[in-house]
Amino acid sequence: MPMLTEGVRHLPGHLDREAQEKLVKDIRGVVEAAPLYVPTMPKSGKPMSVRMTNCGELGWVTDRDGGYRYQANHPVTGAPWPPIPERLMALWRELAGYPHPPEACLVNFYSDGARMGLHQDRDEKDLSAPVISVSLGDDCLFRAGGTKRSDPTVSVRLVSGDVVILGGEGRLAYHGVDRIYPETSPLLKKGGRINLTLRRVT
């Protein structure tokens, strides 16, 4: 299992094409129940370049006034988040090495020009559980470093079906998406990239 940086593992091609197609169908169901929306940054209120939604008991949200947090309902519709699809729960059981199930799955949709700056996933109370990240659709340039923003980083091109695990010393590794490579995957009819991140929160 290749290691990008300490505790950040890359599983190339972990999901075959059939598994990817089934997962996309599952995520379409999630988006029907909990539509994609544009989150905004704390304080500045600047819109992020990704659209997002969630599934699970809790969902990660951000806005100008409330900041980064988890909550049990969609910030636009007010409805509870739909459950995490069983295919993703099975992936967690296979890879997490952790006794409790995930409580949140973030669904980020990247259009051609979207990106995600270097950041840590640190809004969870339980940092002993890993974060499991699944790539679907167009390729992206993923970058990971250490637990300090100033640590050196390495970059890798993630393709559809790849899985990245942030665990152990890599659980708080800085990571981000520098760019999307348009029209590199036929998986999504209109192009773009879906990133799914499974997380234990409490």
CSV table of N, CA and C in Angstrom, one decimal, residues 30-145:
chain,number,residue,atom,x,y,z
A,30,VAL,N,-28.3,10.1,-3.1
A,30,VAL,CA,-28.0,11.0,-2.0
A,30,VAL,C,-28.3,12.5,-2.4
A,31,VAL,N,-27.8,12.8,-3.6
A,31,VAL,CA,-28.0,14.2,-4.1
A,31,VAL,C,-29.4,14.6,-4.3
A,32,GLU,N,-30.2,13.6,-4.7
A,32,GLU,CA,-31.7,13.8,-4.8
A,32,GLU,C,-32.3,14.2,-3.5
A,33,ALA,N,-31.9,13.5,-2.4
A,33,ALA,CA,-32.4,13.7,-1.1
A,33,ALA,C,-31.8,15.0,-0.5
A,34,ALA,N,-30.5,15.2,-0.8
A,34,ALA,CA,-29.8,16.3,-0.1
A,34,ALA,C,-29.0,17.1,-1.2
A,35,PRO,N,-29.7,18.0,-1.9
A,35,PRO,CA,-29.1,18.7,-3.1
A,35,PRO,C,-27.7,19.3,-2.8
A,36,LEU,N,-26.9,19.3,-3.8
A,36,LEU,CA,-25.6,20.0,-3.7
A,36,LEU,C,-25.8,21.5,-3.5
A,37,TYR,N,-25.0,22.1,-2.7
A,37,TYR,CA,-25.1,23.6,-2.5
A,37,TYR,C,-23.6,24.1,-2.4
A,38,VAL,N,-23.5,25.4,-2.4
A,38,VAL,CA,-22.2,26.1,-2.4
A,38,VAL,C,-21.9,26.5,-1.0
A,39,PRO,N,-20.9,25.9,-0.3
A,39,PRO,CA,-20.6,26.4,1.1
A,39,PRO,C,-19.8,27.7,1.0
A,40,THR,N,-19.8,28.4,2.1
A,40,THR,CA,-19.1,29.7,2.2
A,40,THR,C,-18.1,29.6,3.3
A,41,MET,N,-17.0,30.4,3.2
A,41,MET,CA,-15.9,30.4,4.2
A,41,MET,C,-16.3,31.2,5.4
A,42,PRO,N,-15.8,30.8,6.6
A,42,PRO,CA,-16.1,31.5,7.8
A,42,PRO,C,-15.6,33.0,7.7
A,43,LYS,N,-16.2,33.9,8.3
A,43,LYS,CA,-15.8,35.3,8.4
A,43,LYS,C,-15.9,36.0,7.1
A,44,SER,N,-15.3,35.6,6.1
A,44,SER,CA,-15.3,36.3,4.8
A,44,SER,C,-16.6,36.1,4.0
A,45,GLY,N,-17.2,34.9,4.2
A,45,GLY,CA,-18.4,34.6,3.4
A,45,GLY,C,-18.1,34.2,2.0
A,46,LYS,N,-16.8,34.1,1.6
A,46,LYS,CA,-16.5,33.8,0.2
A,46,LYS,C,-16.9,32.4,-0.2
A,47,PRO,N,-17.6,32.3,-1.3
A,47,PRO,CA,-18.0,30.9,-1.7
A,47,PRO,C,-16.8,30.0,-2.1
A,48,MET,N,-16.9,28.8,-1.7
A,48,MET,CA,-15.9,27.8,-2.0
A,48,MET,C,-16.1,27.4,-3.5
A,49,SER,N,-15.1,26.9,-4.1
A,49,SER,CA,-15.1,26.5,-5.6
A,49,SER,C,-15.8,25.2,-5.8
A,50,VAL,N,-16.0,24.4,-4.7
A,50,VAL,CA,-16.7,23.1,-4.8
A,50,VAL,C,-18.1,23.3,-4.4
A,51,ARG,N,-19.0,22.4,-5.0
A,51,ARG,CA,-20.3,22.3,-4.5
A,51,ARG,C,-20.3,21.0,-3.6
A,52,MET,N,-21.2,21.0,-2.6
A,52,MET,CA,-21.1,19.8,-1.7
A,52,MET,C,-22.4,19.4,-1.1
A,53,THR,N,-22.5,18.2,-0.5
A,53,THR,CA,-23.6,17.8,0.3
A,53,THR,C,-23.0,16.7,1.2
A,54,ASN,N,-23.9,16.0,2.0
A,54,ASN,CA,-23.4,15.0,2.9
A,54,ASN,C,-24.4,13.9,3.0
A,55,CYS,N,-23.9,12.8,3.5
A,55,CYS,CA,-24.9,11.7,4.0
A,55,CYS,C,-24.3,11.2,5.3
A,56,GLY,N,-25.2,10.6,6.1
A,56,GLY,CA,-24.8,10.0,7.4
A,56,GLY,C,-25.6,10.8,8.5
A,57,GLU,N,-25.3,10.4,9.7
A,57,GLU,CA,-26.0,11.0,10.9
A,57,GLU,C,-25.7,12.5,11.0
A,58,LEU,N,-24.4,12.8,10.6
A,58,LEU,CA,-24.0,14.2,10.7
A,58,LEU,C,-23.4,14.6,9.3
A,59,GLY,N,-23.4,15.9,9.1
A,59,GLY,CA,-22.8,16.4,7.8
A,59,GLY,C,-21.9,17.6,8.2
A,60,TRP,N,-20.8,17.7,7.4
A,60,TRP,CA,-19.9,18.9,7.6
A,60,TRP,C,-20.4,20.1,6.8
A,61,VAL,N,-20.5,21.2,7.5
A,61,VAL,CA,-21.0,22.4,6.8
A,61,VAL,C,-20.1,23.6,7.2
A,62,THR,N,-20.1,24.6,6.5
A,62,THR,CA,-19.4,25.9,6.8
A,62,THR,C,-20.2,27.1,6.2
A,63,ASP,N,-20.2,28.2,7.0
A,63,ASP,CA,-20.8,29.4,6.5
A,63,ASP,C,-20.1,30.6,7.2
A,64,ARG,N,-20.4,31.8,6.8
A,64,ARG,CA,-19.8,33.0,7.4
A,64,ARG,C,-19.9,33.1,8.9
A,65,ASP,N,-21.1,32.9,9.4
A,65,ASP,CA,-21.4,33.1,10.8
A,65,ASP,C,-21.1,32.0,11.7
A,66,GLY,N,-21.4,30.7,11.2
A,66,GLY,CA,-21.2,29.6,12.1
A,66,GLY,C,-19.9,28.9,12.0
A,67,GLY,N,-19.1,29.1,11.0
A,67,GLY,CA,-17.8,28.5,10.8
A,67,GLY,C,-17.9,27.0,10.5
A,68,TYR,N,-16.8,26.3,10.6
A,68,TYR,CA,-16.7,24.9,10.3
A,68,TYR,C,-17.4,24.1,11.4
A,69,ARG,N,-18.3,23.2,11.1
A,69,ARG,CA,-18.9,22.4,12.1
A,69,ARG,C,-19.7,21.2,11.5
A,70,TYR,N,-20.2,20.3,12.3
A,70,TYR,CA,-21.0,19.2,11.9
A,70,TYR,C,-22.4,19.5,12.4
A,71,GLN,N,-23.4,19.1,11.6
A,71,GLN,CA,-24.8,19.2,12.1
A,71,GLN,C,-25.6,18.1,11.4
A,72,ALA,N,-26.8,17.9,12.0
A,72,ALA,CA,-27.6,16.8,11.6
A,72,ALA,C,-28.6,17.0,10.4
A,73,ASN,N,-28.6,18.3,9.9
A,73,ASN,CA,-29.5,18.6,8.9
A,73,ASN,C,-28.9,19.5,7.8
A,74,HIS,N,-29.4,19.4,6.6
A,74,HIS,CA,-29.0,20.2,5.4
A,74,HIS,C,-29.2,21.7,5.7
A,75,PRO,N,-28.2,22.5,5.5
A,75,PRO,CA,-28.3,23.9,5.8
A,75,PRO,C,-29.3,24.7,4.9
A,76,VAL,N,-29.6,24.2,3.8
A,76,VAL,CA,-30.5,24.9,2.8
A,76,VAL,C,-32.0,24.3,3.0
A,77,THR,N,-32.1,23.0,3.0
A,77,THR,CA,-33.4,22.4,3.0
A,77,THR,C,-33.9,22.2,4.4
A,78,GLY,N,-33.0,22.1,5.4
A,78,GLY,CA,-33.4,21.8,6.8
A,78,GLY,C,-33.7,20.3,7.0
A,79,ALA,N,-33.6,19.5,6.0
A,79,ALA,CA,-33.9,18.1,6.1
A,79,ALA,C,-32.8,17.3,6.7
A,80,PRO,N,-33.0,16.2,7.4
A,80,PRO,CA,-31.9,15.3,7.9
A,80,PRO,C,-31.1,14.8,6.7
A,81,TRP,N,-29.8,14.5,6.9
A,81,TRP,CA,-29.0,14.0,5.8
A,81,TRP,C,-29.5,12.5,5.5
A,82,PRO,N,-29.4,12.1,4.3
A,82,PRO,CA,-29.8,10.7,4.0
A,82,PRO,C,-28.7,9.8,4.5
A,83,PRO,N,-29.0,8.5,4.7
A,83,PRO,CA,-28.0,7.6,5.2
A,83,PRO,C,-26.8,7.3,4.3
A,84,ILE,N,-25.7,6.9,4.9
A,84,ILE,CA,-24.5,6.6,4.1
A,84,ILE,C,-24.8,5.3,3.3
A,85,PRO,N,-24.6,5.2,2.0
A,85,PRO,CA,-24.9,4.0,1.2
A,85,PRO,C,-24.1,2.8,1.8
A,86,GLU,N,-24.7,1.6,1.7
A,86,GLU,CA,-24.0,0.4,2.2
A,86,GLU,C,-22.7,0.1,1.6
A,87,ARG,N,-22.6,0.5,0.3
A,87,ARG,CA,-21.3,0.2,-0.4
A,87,ARG,C,-20.1,1.0,0.3
A,88,LEU,N,-20.4,2.2,0.7
A,88,LEU,CA,-19.4,3.0,1.4
A,88,LEU,C,-19.2,2.5,2.9
A,89,MET,N,-20.2,2.0,3.5
A,89,MET,CA,-20.0,1.4,4.8
A,89,MET,C,-19.2,0.1,4.7
A,90,ALA,N,-19.4,-0.6,3.7
A,90,ALA,CA,-18.5,-1.8,3.5
A,90,ALA,C,-17.1,-1.5,3.2
A,91,LEU,N,-16.9,-0.4,2.5
A,91,LEU,CA,-15.5,0.1,2.2
A,91,LEU,C,-14.8,0.5,3.5
A,92,TRP,N,-15.6,1.1,4.4
A,92,TRP,CA,-15.0,1.5,5.7
A,92,TRP,C,-14.6,0.3,6.5
A,93,ARG,N,-15.5,-0.7,6.5
A,93,ARG,CA,-15.2,-2.0,7.3
A,93,ARG,C,-14.0,-2.6,6.7
A,94,GLU,N,-13.8,-2.6,5.4
A,94,GLU,CA,-12.7,-3.2,4.7
A,94,GLU,C,-11.4,-2.5,5.1
A,95,LEU,N,-11.4,-1.2,5.1
A,95,LEU,CA,-10.1,-0.4,5.1
A,95,LEU,C,-9.8,0.4,6.4
A,96,ALA,N,-10.8,0.7,7.2
A,96,ALA,CA,-10.6,1.6,8.3
A,96,ALA,C,-9.8,1.0,9.5
A,97,GLY,N,-9.9,-0.3,9.8
A,97,GLY,CA,-9.3,-0.8,10.9
A,97,GLY,C,-9.7,-0.2,12.2
A,98,TYR,N,-11.0,0.2,12.3
A,98,TYR,CA,-11.6,0.9,13.4
A,98,TYR,C,-12.9,0.3,13.8
A,99,PRO,N,-13.2,0.2,15.1
A,99,PRO,CA,-14.4,-0.6,15.5
A,99,PRO,C,-15.7,0.0,15.3
A,100,HIS,N,-15.8,1.3,15.1
A,100,HIS,CA,-17.1,2.0,15.0
A,100,HIS,C,-17.3,2.5,13.6
A,101,PRO,N,-18.6,2.6,13.2
A,101,PRO,CA,-18.9,3.0,11.8
A,101,PRO,C,-18.7,4.5,11.6
A,102,PRO,N,-18.5,5.0,10.3
A,102,PRO,CA,-18.5,6.4,10.1
A,102,PRO,C,-19.8,7.1,10.4
A,103,GLU,N,-19.8,8.3,10.8
A,103,GLU,CA,-21.0,9.1,11.0
A,103,GLU,C,-21.3,10.1,10.0
A,104,ALA,N,-20.3,10.4,9.1
A,104,ALA,CA,-20.5,11.4,8.1
A,104,ALA,C,-19.7,11.0,6.8
A,105,CYS,N,-20.3,11.3,5.7
A,105,CYS,CA,-19.6,11.2,4.4
A,105,CYS,C,-19.8,12.5,3.6
A,106,LEU,N,-18.8,13.3,3.4
A,106,LEU,CA,-18.8,14.5,2.7
A,106,LEU,C,-18.8,14.1,1.2
A,107,VAL,N,-19.7,14.8,0.4
A,107,VAL,CA,-19.7,14.6,-1.0
A,107,VAL,C,-19.3,16.0,-1.6
A,108,ASN,N,-18.1,16.0,-2.2
A,108,ASN,CA,-17.7,17.3,-2.9
A,108,ASN,C,-17.6,17.1,-4.4
A,109,PHE,N,-18.2,18.0,-5.1
A,109,PHE,CA,-18.2,18.0,-6.5
A,109,PHE,C,-17.3,19.1,-7.1
A,110,TYR,N,-16.3,18.6,-7.8
A,110,TYR,CA,-15.4,19.6,-8.4
A,110,TYR,C,-15.7,19.7,-9.9
A,111,SER,N,-16.0,20.9,-10.3
A,111,SER,CA,-16.1,21.2,-11.8
A,111,SER,C,-14.7,21.5,-12.3
A,112,ASP,N,-14.5,21.8,-13.5
A,112,ASP,CA,-13.2,21.9,-14.2
A,112,ASP,C,-12.2,22.8,-13.4
A,113,GLY,N,-12.7,24.0,-13.0
A,113,GLY,CA,-11.9,25.0,-12.4
A,113,GLY,C,-11.8,24.9,-10.9
A,114,ALA,N,-12.4,24.0,-10.2
A,114,ALA,CA,-12.5,23.9,-8.8
A,114,ALA,C,-11.2,23.4,-8.2
A,115,ARG,N,-10.9,23.8,-7.0
A,115,ARG,CA,-9.7,23.3,-6.3
A,115,ARG,C,-10.0,23.3,-4.8
A,116,MET,N,-9.1,22.8,-4.0
A,116,MET,CA,-9.2,22.8,-2.5
A,116,MET,C,-7.9,23.1,-1.9
A,117,GLY,N,-7.7,24.2,-1.2
A,117,GLY,CA,-6.5,24.6,-0.7
A,117,GLY,C,-6.0,23.7,0.4
A,118,LEU,N,-4.7,23.7,0.7
A,118,LEU,CA,-4.1,22.8,1.8
A,118,LEU,C,-4.9,23.1,3.1
A,119,HIS,N,-5.3,22.0,3.7
A,119,HIS,CA,-6.1,22.1,5.0
A,119,HIS,C,-5.9,20.8,5.8
A,120,GLN,N,-6.3,20.9,7.0
A,120,GLN,CA,-6.4,19.7,7.9
A,120,GLN,C,-7.8,19.4,8.1
A,121,ASP,N,-8.1,18.1,8.2
A,121,ASP,CA,-9.5,17.6,8.7
A,121,ASP,C,-9.4,17.5,10.2
A,122,ARG,N,-9.8,18.6,10.9
A,122,ARG,CA,-9.7,18.6,12.3
A,122,ARG,C,-10.9,19.0,13.1
A,123,ASP,N,-12.1,19.0,12.4
A,123,ASP,CA,-13.3,19.4,13.1
A,123,ASP,C,-14.0,18.2,13.8
A,124,GLU,N,-13.4,17.0,13.8
A,124,GLU,CA,-13.9,15.9,14.4
A,124,GLU,C,-13.4,15.7,15.9
A,125,LYS,N,-14.2,15.2,16.8
A,125,LYS,CA,-13.8,15.0,18.2
A,125,LYS,C,-12.9,13.7,18.2
A,126,ASP,N,-13.2,12.8,17.4
A,126,ASP,CA,-12.4,11.5,17.4
A,126,ASP,C,-11.4,11.5,16.3
A,127,LEU,N,-10.1,11.8,16.7
A,127,LEU,CA,-9.0,11.8,15.7
A,127,LEU,C,-8.3,10.5,15.6
A,128,SER,N,-8.7,9.4,16.4
A,128,SER,CA,-8.1,8.1,16.3
A,128,SER,C,-8.6,7.3,15.1
A,129,ALA,N,-9.8,7.7,14.6
A,129,ALA,CA,-10.4,7.1,13.4
A,129,ALA,C,-9.8,7.7,12.1
A,130,PRO,N,-9.5,6.9,11.1
A,130,PRO,CA,-9.0,7.5,9.9
A,130,PRO,C,-10.1,8.3,9.1
A,131,VAL,N,-9.6,9.0,8.1
A,131,VAL,CA,-10.5,9.6,7.1
A,131,VAL,C,-10.2,8.8,5.8
A,132,ILE,N,-11.3,8.3,5.2
A,132,ILE,CA,-11.1,7.5,3.9
A,132,ILE,C,-11.7,8.3,2.8
A,133,SER,N,-10.9,8.5,1.8
A,133,SER,CA,-11.3,9.4,0.6
A,133,SER,C,-11.4,8.6,-0.7
A,134,VAL,N,-12.5,8.8,-1.4
A,134,VAL,CA,-12.7,8.1,-2.6
A,134,VAL,C,-12.8,9.1,-3.8
A,135,SER,N,-12.1,8.8,-4.9
A,135,SER,CA,-12.1,9.6,-6.1
A,135,SER,C,-13.0,9.0,-7.2
A,136,LEU,N,-13.9,9.8,-7.8
A,136,LEU,CA,-14.8,9.3,-8.8
A,136,LEU,C,-14.8,10.4,-9.9
A,137,GLY,N,-14.6,9.9,-11.2
A,137,GLY,CA,-14.7,10.9,-12.3
A,137,GLY,C,-13.3,11.4,-12.7
A,138,ASP,N,-13.2,12.6,-13.1
A,138,ASP,CA,-12.0,13.2,-13.7
A,138,ASP,C,-10.8,13.1,-12.7
A,139,ASP,N,-9.6,13.0,-13.3
A,139,ASP,CA,-8.4,13.0,-12.5
A,139,ASP,C,-8.2,14.3,-11.8
A,140,CYS,N,-7.4,14.3,-10.7
A,140,CYS,CA,-7.0,15.5,-10.0
A,140,CYS,C,-5.6,15.4,-9.6
A,141,LEU,N,-5.0,16.6,-9.3
A,141,LEU,CA,-3.7,16.6,-8.7
A,141,LEU,C,-3.8,16.8,-7.2
A,142,PHE,N,-3.5,15.8,-6.5
A,142,PHE,CA,-3.7,15.8,-5.0
A,142,PHE,C,-2.3,16.0,-4.4
A,143,ARG,N,-2.4,16.9,-3.3
A,143,ARG,CA,-1.1,17.2,-2.6
A,143,ARG,C,-1.3,16.9,-1.1
A,144,ALA,N,-0.2,16.3,-0.6
A,144,ALA,CA,-0.3,15.9,0.9
A,144,ALA,C,1.1,16.3,1.5
A,145,GLY,N,1.0,16.7,2.8
A,145,GLY,CA,2.2,17.0,3.5
A,145,GLY,C,2.2,16.5,4.9
